[in-house]
Each structure stands twice: as structure tokens, then as C-alpha cells.
mmCIF file of C-alpha atoms and ligand atoms in Angstrom:
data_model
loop_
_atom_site.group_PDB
_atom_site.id
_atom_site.type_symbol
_atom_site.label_atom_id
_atom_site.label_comp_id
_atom_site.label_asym_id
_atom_site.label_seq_id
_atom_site.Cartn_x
_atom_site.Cartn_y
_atom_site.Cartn_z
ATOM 1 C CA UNK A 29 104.751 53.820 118.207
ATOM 2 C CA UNK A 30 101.986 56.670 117.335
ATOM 3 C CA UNK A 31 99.735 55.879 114.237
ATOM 4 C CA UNK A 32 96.360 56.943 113.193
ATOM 5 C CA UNK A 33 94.576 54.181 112.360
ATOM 6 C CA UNK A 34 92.234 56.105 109.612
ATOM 7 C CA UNK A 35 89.166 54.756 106.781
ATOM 8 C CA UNK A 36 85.771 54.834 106.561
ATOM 9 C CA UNK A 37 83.567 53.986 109.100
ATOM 10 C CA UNK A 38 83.197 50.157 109.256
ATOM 11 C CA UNK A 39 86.915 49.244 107.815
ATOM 12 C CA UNK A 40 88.186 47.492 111.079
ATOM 13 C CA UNK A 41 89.643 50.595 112.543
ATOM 14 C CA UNK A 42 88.270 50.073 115.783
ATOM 15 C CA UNK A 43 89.051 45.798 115.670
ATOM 16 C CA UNK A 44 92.804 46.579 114.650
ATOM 17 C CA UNK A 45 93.258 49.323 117.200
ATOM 18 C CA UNK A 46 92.031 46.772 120.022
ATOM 19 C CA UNK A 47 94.561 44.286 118.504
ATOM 20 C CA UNK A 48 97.813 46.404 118.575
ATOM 21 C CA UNK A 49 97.155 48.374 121.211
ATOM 22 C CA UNK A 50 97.190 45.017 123.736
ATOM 23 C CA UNK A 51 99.891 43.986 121.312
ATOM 24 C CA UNK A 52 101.845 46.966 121.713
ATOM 25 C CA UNK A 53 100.733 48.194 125.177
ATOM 26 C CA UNK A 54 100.035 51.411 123.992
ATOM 27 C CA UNK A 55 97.209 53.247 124.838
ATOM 28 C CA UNK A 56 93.660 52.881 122.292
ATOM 29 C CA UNK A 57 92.204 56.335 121.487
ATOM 30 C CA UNK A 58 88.821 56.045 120.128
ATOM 31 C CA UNK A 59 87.142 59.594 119.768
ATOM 32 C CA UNK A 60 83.820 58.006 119.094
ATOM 33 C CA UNK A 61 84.424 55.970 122.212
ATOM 34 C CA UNK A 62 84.887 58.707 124.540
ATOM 35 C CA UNK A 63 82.065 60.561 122.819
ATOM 36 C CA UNK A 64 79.490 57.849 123.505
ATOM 37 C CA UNK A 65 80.425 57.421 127.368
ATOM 38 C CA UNK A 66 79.957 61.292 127.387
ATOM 39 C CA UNK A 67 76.374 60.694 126.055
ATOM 40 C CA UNK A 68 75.750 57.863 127.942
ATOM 41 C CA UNK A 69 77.054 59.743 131.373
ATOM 42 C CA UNK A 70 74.999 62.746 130.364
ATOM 43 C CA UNK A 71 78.054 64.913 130.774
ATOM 44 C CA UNK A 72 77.922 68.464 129.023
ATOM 45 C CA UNK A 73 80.268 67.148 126.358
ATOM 46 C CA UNK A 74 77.875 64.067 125.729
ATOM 47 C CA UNK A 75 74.757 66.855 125.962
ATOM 48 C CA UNK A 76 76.835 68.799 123.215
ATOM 49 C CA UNK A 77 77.604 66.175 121.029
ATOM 50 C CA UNK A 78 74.442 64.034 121.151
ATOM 51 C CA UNK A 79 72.337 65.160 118.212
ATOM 52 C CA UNK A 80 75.534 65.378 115.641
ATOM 53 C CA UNK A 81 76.017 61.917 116.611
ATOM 54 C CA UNK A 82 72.585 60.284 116.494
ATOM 55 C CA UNK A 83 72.344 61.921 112.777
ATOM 56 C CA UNK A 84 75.905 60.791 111.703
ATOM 57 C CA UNK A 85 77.248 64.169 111.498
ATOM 58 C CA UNK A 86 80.268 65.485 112.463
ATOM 59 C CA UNK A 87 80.403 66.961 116.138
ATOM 60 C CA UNK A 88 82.717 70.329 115.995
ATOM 61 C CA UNK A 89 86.126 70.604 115.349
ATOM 62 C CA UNK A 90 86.653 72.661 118.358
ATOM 63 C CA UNK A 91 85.107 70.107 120.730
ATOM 64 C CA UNK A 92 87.423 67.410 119.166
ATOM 65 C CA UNK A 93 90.484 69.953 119.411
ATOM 66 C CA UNK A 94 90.150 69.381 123.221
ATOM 67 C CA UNK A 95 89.261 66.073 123.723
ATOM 68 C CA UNK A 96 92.551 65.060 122.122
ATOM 69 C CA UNK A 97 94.933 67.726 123.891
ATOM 70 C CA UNK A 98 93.205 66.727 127.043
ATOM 71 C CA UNK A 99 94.179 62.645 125.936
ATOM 72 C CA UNK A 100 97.231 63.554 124.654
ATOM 73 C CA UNK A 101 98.538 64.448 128.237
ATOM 74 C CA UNK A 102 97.955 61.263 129.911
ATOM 75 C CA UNK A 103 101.361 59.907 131.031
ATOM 76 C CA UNK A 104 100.275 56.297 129.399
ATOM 77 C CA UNK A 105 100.425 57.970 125.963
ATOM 78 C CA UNK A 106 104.400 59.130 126.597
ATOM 79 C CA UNK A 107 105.130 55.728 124.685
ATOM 80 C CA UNK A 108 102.958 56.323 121.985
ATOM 81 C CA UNK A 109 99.068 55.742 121.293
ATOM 82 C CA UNK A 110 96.863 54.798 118.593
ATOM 83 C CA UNK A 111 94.073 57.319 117.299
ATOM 84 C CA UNK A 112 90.926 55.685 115.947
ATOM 85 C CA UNK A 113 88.725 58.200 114.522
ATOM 86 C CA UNK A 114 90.662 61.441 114.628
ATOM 87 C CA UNK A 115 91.393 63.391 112.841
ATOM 88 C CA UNK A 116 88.319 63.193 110.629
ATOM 89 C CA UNK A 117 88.705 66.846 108.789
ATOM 90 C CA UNK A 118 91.750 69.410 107.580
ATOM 91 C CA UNK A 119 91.303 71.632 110.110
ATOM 92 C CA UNK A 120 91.650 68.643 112.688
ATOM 93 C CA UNK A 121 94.786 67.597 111.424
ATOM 94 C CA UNK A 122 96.273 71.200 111.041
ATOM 95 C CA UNK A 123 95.088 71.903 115.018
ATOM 96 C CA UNK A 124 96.765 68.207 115.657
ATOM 97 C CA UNK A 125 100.171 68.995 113.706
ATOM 98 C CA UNK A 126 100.298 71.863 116.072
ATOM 99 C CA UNK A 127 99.851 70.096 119.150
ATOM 100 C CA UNK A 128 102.205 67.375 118.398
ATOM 101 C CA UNK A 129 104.233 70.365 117.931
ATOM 102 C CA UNK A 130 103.544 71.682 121.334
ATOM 103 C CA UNK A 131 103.962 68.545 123.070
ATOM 104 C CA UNK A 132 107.257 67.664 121.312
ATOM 105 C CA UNK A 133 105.596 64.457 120.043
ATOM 106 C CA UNK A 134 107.411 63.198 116.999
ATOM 107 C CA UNK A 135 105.421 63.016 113.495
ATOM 108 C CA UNK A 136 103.579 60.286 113.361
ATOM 109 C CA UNK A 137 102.309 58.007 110.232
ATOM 110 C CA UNK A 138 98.791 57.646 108.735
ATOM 111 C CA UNK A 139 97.669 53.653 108.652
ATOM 112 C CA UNK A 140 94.764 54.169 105.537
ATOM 113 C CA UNK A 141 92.468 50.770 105.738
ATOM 114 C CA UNK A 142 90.461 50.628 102.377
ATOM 115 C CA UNK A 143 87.151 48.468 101.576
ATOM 116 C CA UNK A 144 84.587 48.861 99.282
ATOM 117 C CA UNK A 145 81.129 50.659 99.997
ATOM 118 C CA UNK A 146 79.101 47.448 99.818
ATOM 119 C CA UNK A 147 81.459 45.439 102.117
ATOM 120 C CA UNK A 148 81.561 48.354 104.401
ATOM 121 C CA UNK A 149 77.515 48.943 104.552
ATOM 122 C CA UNK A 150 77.138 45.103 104.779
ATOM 123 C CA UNK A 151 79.322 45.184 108.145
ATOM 124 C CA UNK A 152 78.131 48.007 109.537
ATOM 125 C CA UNK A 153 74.615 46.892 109.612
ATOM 126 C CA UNK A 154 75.512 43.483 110.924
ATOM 127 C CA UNK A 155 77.869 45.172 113.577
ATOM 128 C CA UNK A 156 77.339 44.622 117.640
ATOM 129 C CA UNK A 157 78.891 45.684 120.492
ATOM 130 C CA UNK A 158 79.056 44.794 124.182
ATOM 131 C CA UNK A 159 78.353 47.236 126.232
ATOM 132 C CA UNK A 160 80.785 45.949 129.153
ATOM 133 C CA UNK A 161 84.150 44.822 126.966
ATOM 134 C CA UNK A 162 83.138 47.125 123.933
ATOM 135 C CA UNK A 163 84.312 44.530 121.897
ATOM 136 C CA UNK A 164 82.783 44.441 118.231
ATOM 137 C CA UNK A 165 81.155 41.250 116.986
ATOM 138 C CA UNK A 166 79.440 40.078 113.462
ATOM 139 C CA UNK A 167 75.792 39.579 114.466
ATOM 140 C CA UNK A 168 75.854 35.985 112.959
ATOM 141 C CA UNK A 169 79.209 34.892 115.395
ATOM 142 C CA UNK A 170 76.781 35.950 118.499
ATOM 143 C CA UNK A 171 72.673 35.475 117.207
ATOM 144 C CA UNK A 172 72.710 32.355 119.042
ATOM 145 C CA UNK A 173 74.411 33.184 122.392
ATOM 146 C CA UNK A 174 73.462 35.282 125.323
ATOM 147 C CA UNK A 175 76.744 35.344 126.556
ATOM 148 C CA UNK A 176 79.835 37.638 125.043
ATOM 149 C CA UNK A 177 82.699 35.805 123.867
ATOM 150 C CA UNK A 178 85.314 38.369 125.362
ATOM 151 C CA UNK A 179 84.150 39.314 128.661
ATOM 152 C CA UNK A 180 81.280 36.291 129.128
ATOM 153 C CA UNK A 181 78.792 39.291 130.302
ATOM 154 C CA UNK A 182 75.173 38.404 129.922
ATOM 155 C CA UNK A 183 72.612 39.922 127.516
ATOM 156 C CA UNK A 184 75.355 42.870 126.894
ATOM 157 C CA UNK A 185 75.340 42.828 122.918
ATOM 158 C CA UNK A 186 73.439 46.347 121.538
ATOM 159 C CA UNK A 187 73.525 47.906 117.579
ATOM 160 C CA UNK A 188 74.649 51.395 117.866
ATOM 161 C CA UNK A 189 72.216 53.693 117.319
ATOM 162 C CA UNK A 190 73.956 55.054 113.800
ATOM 163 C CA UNK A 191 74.503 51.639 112.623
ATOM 164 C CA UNK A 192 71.224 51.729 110.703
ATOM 165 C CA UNK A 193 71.755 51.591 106.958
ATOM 166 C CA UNK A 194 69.938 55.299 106.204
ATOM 167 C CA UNK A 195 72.887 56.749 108.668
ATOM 168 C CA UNK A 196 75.646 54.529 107.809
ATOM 169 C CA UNK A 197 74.578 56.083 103.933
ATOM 170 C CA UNK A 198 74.800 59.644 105.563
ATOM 171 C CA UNK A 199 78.171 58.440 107.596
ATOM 172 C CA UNK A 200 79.555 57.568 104.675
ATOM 173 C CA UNK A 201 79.061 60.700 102.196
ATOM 174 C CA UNK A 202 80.387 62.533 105.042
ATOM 175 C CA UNK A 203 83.733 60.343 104.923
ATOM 176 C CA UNK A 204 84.185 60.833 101.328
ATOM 177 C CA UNK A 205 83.681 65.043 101.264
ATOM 178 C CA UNK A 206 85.298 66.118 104.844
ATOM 179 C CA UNK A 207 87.394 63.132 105.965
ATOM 180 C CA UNK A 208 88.817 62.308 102.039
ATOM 181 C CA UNK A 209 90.983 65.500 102.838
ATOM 182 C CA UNK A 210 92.541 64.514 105.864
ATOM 183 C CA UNK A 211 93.979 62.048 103.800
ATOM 184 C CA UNK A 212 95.362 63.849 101.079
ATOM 185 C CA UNK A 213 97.071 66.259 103.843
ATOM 186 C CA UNK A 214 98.757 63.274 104.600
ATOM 187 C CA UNK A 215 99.842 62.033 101.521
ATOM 188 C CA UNK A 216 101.218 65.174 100.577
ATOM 189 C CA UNK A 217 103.544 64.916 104.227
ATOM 190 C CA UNK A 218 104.641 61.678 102.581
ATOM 191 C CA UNK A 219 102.735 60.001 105.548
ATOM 192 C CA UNK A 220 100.147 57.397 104.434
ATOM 193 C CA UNK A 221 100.799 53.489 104.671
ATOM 194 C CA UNK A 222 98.278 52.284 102.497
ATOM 195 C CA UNK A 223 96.334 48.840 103.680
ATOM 196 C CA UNK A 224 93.972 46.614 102.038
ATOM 197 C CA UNK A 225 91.382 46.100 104.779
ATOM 198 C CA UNK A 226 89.329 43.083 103.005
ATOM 199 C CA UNK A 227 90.977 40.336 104.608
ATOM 200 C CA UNK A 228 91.001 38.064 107.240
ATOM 201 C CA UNK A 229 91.471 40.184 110.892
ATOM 202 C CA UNK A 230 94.874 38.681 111.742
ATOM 203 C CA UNK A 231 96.297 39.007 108.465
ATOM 204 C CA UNK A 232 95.094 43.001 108.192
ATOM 205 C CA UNK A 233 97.061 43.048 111.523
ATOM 206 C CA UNK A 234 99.978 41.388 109.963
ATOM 207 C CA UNK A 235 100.102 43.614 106.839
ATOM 208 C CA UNK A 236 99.314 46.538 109.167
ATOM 209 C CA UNK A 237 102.862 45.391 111.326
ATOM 210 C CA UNK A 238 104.880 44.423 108.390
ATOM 211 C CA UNK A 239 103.762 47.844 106.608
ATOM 212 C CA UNK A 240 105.016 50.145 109.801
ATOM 213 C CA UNK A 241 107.896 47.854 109.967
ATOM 214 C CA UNK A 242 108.949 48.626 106.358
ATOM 215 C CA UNK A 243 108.055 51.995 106.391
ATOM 216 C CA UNK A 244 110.224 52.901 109.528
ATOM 217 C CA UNK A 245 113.023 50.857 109.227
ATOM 218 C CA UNK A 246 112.044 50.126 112.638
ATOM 219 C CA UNK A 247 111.427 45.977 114.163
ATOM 220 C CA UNK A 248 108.143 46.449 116.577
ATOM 221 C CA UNK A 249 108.539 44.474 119.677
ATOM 222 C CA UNK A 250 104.670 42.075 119.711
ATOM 223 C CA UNK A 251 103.539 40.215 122.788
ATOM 224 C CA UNK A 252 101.186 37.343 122.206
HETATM 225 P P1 AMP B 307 83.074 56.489 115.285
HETATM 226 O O1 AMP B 307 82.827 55.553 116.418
HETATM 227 O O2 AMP B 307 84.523 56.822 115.090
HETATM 228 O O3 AMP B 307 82.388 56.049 114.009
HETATM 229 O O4 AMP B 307 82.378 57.884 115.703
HETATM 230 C C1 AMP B 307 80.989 57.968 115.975
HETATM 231 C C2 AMP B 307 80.524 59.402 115.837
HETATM 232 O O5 AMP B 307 81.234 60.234 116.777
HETATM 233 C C3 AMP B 307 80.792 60.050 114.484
HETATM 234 O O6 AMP B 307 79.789 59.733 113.522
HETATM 235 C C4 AMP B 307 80.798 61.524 114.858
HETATM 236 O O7 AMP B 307 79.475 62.012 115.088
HETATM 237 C C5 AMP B 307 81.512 61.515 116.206
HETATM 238 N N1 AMP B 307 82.988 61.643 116.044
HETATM 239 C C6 AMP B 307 83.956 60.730 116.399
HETATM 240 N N2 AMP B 307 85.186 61.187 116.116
HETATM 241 C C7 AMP B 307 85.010 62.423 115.581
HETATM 242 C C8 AMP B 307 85.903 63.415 115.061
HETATM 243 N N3 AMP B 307 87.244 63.221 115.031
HETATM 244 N N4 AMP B 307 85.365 64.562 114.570
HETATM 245 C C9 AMP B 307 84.034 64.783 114.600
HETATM 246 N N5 AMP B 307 83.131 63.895 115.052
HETATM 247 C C10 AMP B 307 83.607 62.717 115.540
#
């Protein structure tokens, strides 16, 4: 299966990818993911893409153009993959539909998760991370322990440094005037499953499933 799983930021893109891809077993491509290792290892990409980042901008399209075509090559992504965060303009998706092209990947479907603004600040803000799993946690499940619930590393939980409500604001103007497009390019390919991403995690997963299912015609094989 290929899908992009695609919404504002704070929807559960990055939660739902997690689930399906060790669902699935298909690979979890999360551009801001590699982008923040590549700041974090001080690599010229991370030097690069830094200061778009810290400010909640957009880093270029080019730079994005070859992350994914260098992804996109891996041999674990022959089966399929699941993109989390790209593409985020037009002129990503166009450079993508080429690429697919080129690599004689089939067409692939859009996953839209929706939430209000409110619901979507009020996450964001109360969002954590650990910094050895990278699993994403409500503040108020982990306030009161030291240890993470995934990976049981100590003292790992951080907030990301755009997770502050002034840039999750910024983050999510941008979404609405250059990422709103990528999404009508889809719709107009006939391409978008639309999901309602206020709801319990497992049942967005569920809906998410059931939606692909319906949509394809095709039964997706789920381990536990
Ligand atoms: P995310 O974790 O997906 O919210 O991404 C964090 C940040 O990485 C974004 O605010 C952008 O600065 C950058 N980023 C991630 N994916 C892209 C993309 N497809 N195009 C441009 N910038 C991106």
C-alpha cells in the first residue's frame, strides 16, 4: 500500500503513520523526521533547513524534491510506504507525480485527516516527544513519569521547538495558503479519502483501514 497520510500539523498524521506502518510493515516516511535528525546531526541539509524550521516556514521545494527521490529508492519502500508530511505544496506534488512516474510506482491515494483549529492548537501545545522511540505523547499521560511508556528511556520526553503556540499560529496559516492546494490537486485526480480525525486513535485507524479498503476494492492484510 502507498498513501499520503496528509492535514494540518497536529491532526495525528504522525500517530497514525506509526500505527499502520508496524501494522502494515511498510516503511514510515516522515519528512519532518528526517529533517530534524539532519539538524540535530549538523549535516549540511540540517544547516540548510534549520532556520525555515525553527520559524515554521517551509524549507524549499527543491531540498524536499531530493530527500524523497533519495527515500523513494530504498528497497524497503518496493512494497509500498507511507508519507507523513510531503507533499506540503503544488509544486511538490507535480515534482512527486513525476517521480512516481519515473520509478514506475503506481498512483497512490491521499488519506486527508481533518480537525478543527482549536483542537489542533490545543494538541500541539500539549504535544511531547521522546527523543529515543520518537513516539508522541499528551503531556498530561506522561507529567508524572520520568520514564517513556514505549521505549521505558529515562528523562527522554522534550516539546519541539515549533510547538509553541505563536509558531503553531504561523504553522498553521502556512497549511491553509500553500499546503490547502496540494489538496485540491488531489481532489481533482479523484484521489482524496476524506477522514474525520477527532476521534479516539484506534478508531481514526479503523476508519482510516475501512476507508482504503472501500476505496480500493482491495482487503489489507493487519498484524496485531
Ligand atoms: P512536521 O514534523 O511534518 O510538522 O515538519 C516540521 C517542519 O519541517 C515543517 O514546519 C517544515 O519547516 C519542515 N518540513 C517538513 N516537511 C516539509 C515539506 N514537505 N516541505 C517543506 N518543509 C517541510
Amino acid at each position: 500500500m502507498r498513501i499520503i497520510l496528509f492535514g494540518s500539523p497536529g491532526v495525528g498524521k504522525g500517530t497514525q503513520a506509526k500505527i499502520l506502518s508496524s501494522k502494515l510493515h511498510i516503511p514510515h516516511i516522515s519528512t519532518g523526521d528526517i529533517l530534524r535528525k539532519a539538524v540535530l546531526e549538523r549535516t549540511p541539509l540540517g544547516i540548510q533547513a534549520e532556520q525555515s524550521m525553527t520559524n515554521g516556514e517551509l524549507v524549499s521545494d527543491e531540498i524536499m524534491a531530493a530527500i524523497i527521490e533519495d527515500k523513494l529508492h530504498c528497497k524497503e519502500c518496493k512494497s509500498g510506504f507511507i508519507l507523513d508530511g510531503f507533499p506540503r505544496t503544488e509544486a511538490q506534488a507535480v515534482d512527486f507525480d513525476k517521480l512516481l512516474k519515473k520509478l514506475k510506482i503506481p498512483d497512490m491515494y491521499l488519506v486527508a485527516i481533518s480537525a478543527n483549529e482549536e483542537e489542533l492548537v490545543q494538541r500541539l501545545t500539549n504535544r511531547r516527544a521522546c527523543n529515543v522511540c520518537h513516539n508522541i505523547f499528551n503531556y498530561n499521560e506522561i507529567k508524572n513519569r520520568t520514564k517513556c511508556p514505549s521505549c521505558g528511556a529515562e528523562n527522554s520526553f522534550y516539546q519541539r521547538d515549533d510547538d509553541t503556540e505563536e509558531v503553531i499560529r504561523r504553522r498553521l496559516e502556512i497549511y491553509k495558503s500553500t499546503t490547502k492546494p496540494v489538496l485540491d490537486y488531489y481532489e481533482k485526480k479523484g484521489k482524496v479519502i476524506p477522514i474525520n480525525g477527532v476521534a479516539p486513535v484506534e478508531e481514526v485507524t479503523k476508519n482510516i483501514i475501512d476507508a482504503i479498503e472501500e476505496r480500493t476494492g482491495k482487503k489489507i492484510t493487519i498484524s496485531a
